[in-house]
Short mmCIF file of C-alpha atoms in Angstrom, two decimals:
data_model
loop_
_atom_site.label_atom_id
_atom_site.label_comp_id
_atom_site.label_asym_id
_atom_site.label_seq_id
_atom_site.Cartn_x
_atom_site.Cartn_y
_atom_site.Cartn_z
CA MET D 1 37.56 0.03 3.63
CA ASN D 2 35.56 -0.14 7.32
CA LYS D 3 32.86 2.31 8.14
CA ARG D 4 32.03 2.82 11.76
CA ILE D 5 28.65 2.25 13.00
CA LYS D 6 27.82 5.53 14.57
CA GLU D 7 26.74 4.90 17.99
CA PRO D 8 23.33 6.50 19.36
CA THR D 9 24.19 9.45 21.60
CA LEU D 10 23.22 9.84 24.95
CA TRP D 11 19.57 11.58 24.07
CA GLU D 12 19.05 8.73 21.23
CA ARG D 13 19.51 5.81 24.46
CA SER D 14 17.17 8.14 26.51
CA ARG D 15 14.08 8.37 24.12
CA GLN D 16 14.73 4.68 23.03
CA LEU D 17 14.55 3.43 26.77
CA ALA D 18 11.48 5.95 27.20
CA VAL D 19 9.32 4.69 24.36
CA ARG D 20 10.63 1.24 25.28
CA GLU D 21 9.12 1.87 29.11
CA ILE D 22 5.81 3.35 27.72
CA LEU D 23 5.45 0.49 25.36
CA ASP D 24 6.11 -1.87 27.65
CA THR D 25 3.52 -0.64 30.36
CA ALA D 26 0.99 0.37 27.47
CA ILE D 27 0.46 -3.35 26.50
CA ARG D 28 0.76 -4.44 30.13
CA LEU D 29 -2.31 -2.71 31.11
CA PHE D 30 -4.22 -3.09 27.59
CA GLU D 31 -3.95 -7.17 28.34
CA GLU D 32 -4.90 -6.48 31.69
CA GLN D 33 -7.77 -4.21 31.15
CA GLY D 34 -8.25 -4.17 27.49
CA TYR D 35 -7.77 -1.38 24.89
CA GLU D 36 -11.01 0.19 25.04
CA ALA D 37 -11.05 0.58 28.81
CA THR D 38 -7.37 1.94 29.26
CA THR D 39 -6.75 5.65 28.71
CA ILE D 40 -4.12 7.54 28.03
CA ALA D 41 -3.82 8.86 31.28
CA GLN D 42 -3.54 5.69 33.22
CA ILE D 43 -0.74 4.57 30.42
CA ALA D 44 1.12 8.01 31.27
CA ARG D 45 0.63 7.58 35.34
CA ALA D 46 2.32 3.80 34.99
CA ALA D 47 4.93 4.53 32.91
CA GLY D 48 6.02 7.68 34.85
CA VAL D 49 5.49 11.04 32.03
CA SER D 50 2.82 13.15 31.54
CA GLU D 51 0.64 12.60 28.66
CA ARG D 52 2.05 15.65 26.44
CA SER D 53 5.65 13.31 26.69
CA LEU D 54 3.40 10.38 25.92
CA PHE D 55 2.34 12.06 22.70
CA ARG D 56 5.59 13.21 21.52
CA TYR D 57 6.81 9.78 21.14
CA PHE D 58 3.73 8.03 20.13
CA GLY D 59 0.51 10.79 18.07
CA ALA D 60 -2.26 8.36 18.56
CA LYS D 61 -3.55 5.93 21.17
CA GLU D 62 -3.69 3.01 18.68
CA ASP D 63 0.39 3.49 17.62
CA LEU D 64 1.18 2.05 21.21
CA VAL D 65 -0.05 -1.08 19.57
CA CYS D 66 -0.25 -0.93 15.94
CA GLY D 67 3.52 0.81 15.88
CA ASP D 68 4.94 3.60 13.21
CA GLN D 69 2.77 1.98 10.14
CA GLU D 70 4.41 4.86 7.76
CA ALA D 71 7.94 4.04 8.98
CA LEU D 72 6.98 0.21 8.78
CA GLY D 73 5.00 0.77 5.11
CA ARG D 74 8.19 3.10 3.72
CA LEU D 75 10.62 -0.04 5.37
CA LEU D 76 8.54 -2.60 3.27
CA ARG D 77 8.22 -0.41 0.06
CA ALA D 78 12.16 -0.22 0.11
CA ALA D 79 12.61 -3.79 0.87
CA VAL D 80 10.64 -4.64 -2.35
CA GLU D 81 12.38 -2.34 -4.12
CA SER D 82 15.68 -3.37 -3.36
CA GLN D 83 14.94 -6.81 -4.66
CA PRO D 84 16.95 -7.98 -7.63
CA GLY D 85 14.98 -7.34 -11.15
CA ASP D 86 14.92 -10.95 -11.97
CA VAL D 87 12.59 -11.58 -9.05
CA SER D 88 9.02 -12.16 -9.17
CA PRO D 89 6.68 -9.63 -8.16
CA GLN D 90 5.22 -12.40 -5.62
CA SER D 91 8.73 -13.01 -3.63
CA ALA D 92 9.55 -9.56 -3.70
CA LEU D 93 6.78 -8.76 -2.00
CA GLU D 94 7.38 -12.10 0.39
CA ALA D 95 11.19 -10.70 0.85
CA GLY D 96 9.46 -7.30 1.87
CA PHE D 97 7.13 -8.97 4.53
CA ALA D 98 10.33 -11.07 5.69
CA VAL D 99 12.13 -7.74 6.41
CA ILE D 100 9.23 -6.07 8.38
CA LEU D 101 8.37 -8.96 10.64
CA THR D 102 11.71 -8.60 12.10
CA ALA D 103 11.82 -4.88 11.96
CA ASN D 104 10.64 -4.04 15.52
CA HIS D 105 9.81 -7.03 17.56
CA SER D 106 10.90 -9.71 19.25
CA ALA D 107 8.25 -12.66 18.21
CA ALA D 108 7.13 -12.48 22.13
CA GLU D 109 6.03 -8.96 21.90
CA ALA D 110 5.02 -9.45 18.09
CA LEU D 111 2.50 -12.20 19.36
CA ARG D 112 1.31 -9.77 22.53
CA LEU D 113 0.24 -7.20 19.78
CA SER D 114 -0.84 -9.35 17.14
CA ARG D 115 -3.42 -10.63 19.81
CA LEU D 116 -4.70 -7.03 20.95
CA ILE D 117 -5.09 -6.03 17.12
CA PHE D 118 -7.08 -9.23 15.83
CA ALA D 119 -9.08 -9.16 19.38
CA THR D 120 -9.98 -5.52 19.64
CA PRO D 121 -12.35 -3.88 16.62
CA SER D 122 -10.92 -0.56 16.41
CA LEU D 123 -7.27 -1.62 16.61
CA TYR D 124 -8.04 -3.94 13.78
CA ALA D 125 -9.79 -1.32 11.46
CA ALA D 126 -6.67 1.06 12.06
CA TYR D 127 -4.18 -1.83 11.46
CA VAL D 128 -6.32 -2.96 7.98
CA THR D 129 -6.83 0.89 6.62
CA LYS D 130 -3.27 1.19 7.33
CA ARG D 131 -2.49 -1.85 5.56
CA LEU D 132 -4.49 -0.39 2.82
CA ARG D 133 -2.11 2.42 2.35
CA TRP D 134 0.66 0.70 2.02
CA GLN D 135 -0.88 -1.61 -0.76
CA GLU D 136 -1.42 1.53 -2.50
CA ASP D 137 1.96 2.34 -2.13
CA LEU D 138 2.97 -0.95 -3.54
CA VAL D 139 1.12 -0.22 -6.82
CA PRO D 140 3.55 1.42 -8.71
CA VAL D 141 6.56 -1.01 -7.88
CA ILE D 142 4.56 -4.18 -8.34
CA ALA D 143 3.22 -2.56 -11.59
CA GLU D 144 6.89 -1.78 -12.90
CA ARG D 145 8.20 -5.34 -11.97
CA MET D 146 5.02 -7.13 -13.96
CA ALA D 147 5.85 -4.59 -16.95
CA ALA D 148 1.80 -3.39 -16.11
CA SER D 149 1.84 0.36 -17.71
CA ASP D 150 -1.89 0.77 -17.88
CA PRO D 151 -2.66 2.31 -14.87
CA ALA D 152 -6.70 0.39 -14.98
CA ASP D 153 -4.49 -2.87 -15.18
CA PRO D 154 -5.80 -5.44 -12.11
CA ARG D 155 -2.82 -7.73 -12.05
CA PRO D 156 -0.62 -5.41 -9.59
CA ARG D 157 -3.55 -4.51 -7.25
CA ALA D 158 -4.76 -8.45 -7.03
CA LEU D 159 -1.47 -9.89 -6.46
CA ILE D 160 -0.41 -7.56 -3.39
CA ALA D 161 -3.98 -7.80 -1.63
CA THR D 162 -3.29 -11.58 -2.27
CA VAL D 163 -0.22 -11.45 -0.88
CA PHE D 164 -1.33 -9.13 2.43
CA ALA D 165 -4.75 -11.66 2.43
CA CYS D 166 -1.92 -14.55 3.11
CA VAL D 167 -0.01 -12.99 5.05
CA ASP D 168 -2.64 -11.39 7.66
CA ALA D 169 -4.27 -15.20 7.14
CA ALA D 170 -1.27 -17.00 8.49
CA THR D 171 -0.61 -14.43 10.88
CA ARG D 172 -3.94 -15.02 12.60
CA ALA D 173 -2.98 -18.67 12.32
CA TRP D 174 -0.03 -17.88 14.19
CA VAL D 175 -2.22 -16.00 16.72
CA VAL D 176 -4.36 -19.21 17.36
CA ALA D 177 -1.32 -21.53 17.59
CA ASP D 178 0.08 -19.36 20.14
CA GLY D 179 3.40 -18.44 18.30
CA ARG D 180 4.01 -22.39 18.26
CA ALA D 181 3.69 -22.47 14.64
CA ASP D 182 6.34 -21.77 11.70
CA ILE D 183 4.70 -18.19 10.17
CA ALA D 184 6.59 -19.05 6.94
CA ASP D 185 5.17 -22.26 6.49
CA LEU D 186 1.56 -20.84 7.80
CA TYR D 187 2.30 -18.59 5.00
CA ALA D 188 2.89 -21.10 2.08
CA ARG D 189 -0.32 -23.09 3.32
CA ALA D 190 -2.41 -19.85 2.90
CA LEU D 191 -0.75 -19.18 -0.32
CA THR D 192 -1.45 -22.98 -1.59
CA ALA D 193 -5.27 -22.65 -0.58
CA ILE D 194 -6.13 -19.86 -3.26
CA THR D 195 -3.72 -21.21 -5.99
CA THR D 196 -4.99 -24.69 -6.24
#
């Protein structure tokens, strides 16, 4: 039986267009003026929306670059949980990252956003804080895969932190290579550095 794909409503399409316009405007201004020097008022004015409307779409200025990290964290956890039971914990995490890498942005946009995050200390701090929440969220999922029933067992946290560190190292290298390197290869190389 074929399930019909639900078409977005006019309101949903309008909302998506507004979000896209605000994001494009914000990223352009951040690249031109710097993140710290760009105000919400400037972004709203340039995008043709009120500040109130902008905050209806984005909870904070950092969300314009870092995106909805809570939603991405839920997507990562769901992707890891959906891996077959015989998949190793590390492979399940890697599969989860593969899902979120392509979730919201084109490679070109992901490169622009990653440059901003790594070049702006306040953005990078927000990014790291949110990623630490992702790690904590994944602990029970990975502990179950590892059959680690003792909450004091450090192995799930160690594995999660290692995979996250390798993903971040690969992403930084990808930015340095101006997006011309294969991020999966960079990740594999980062992982090799700590396993040999």
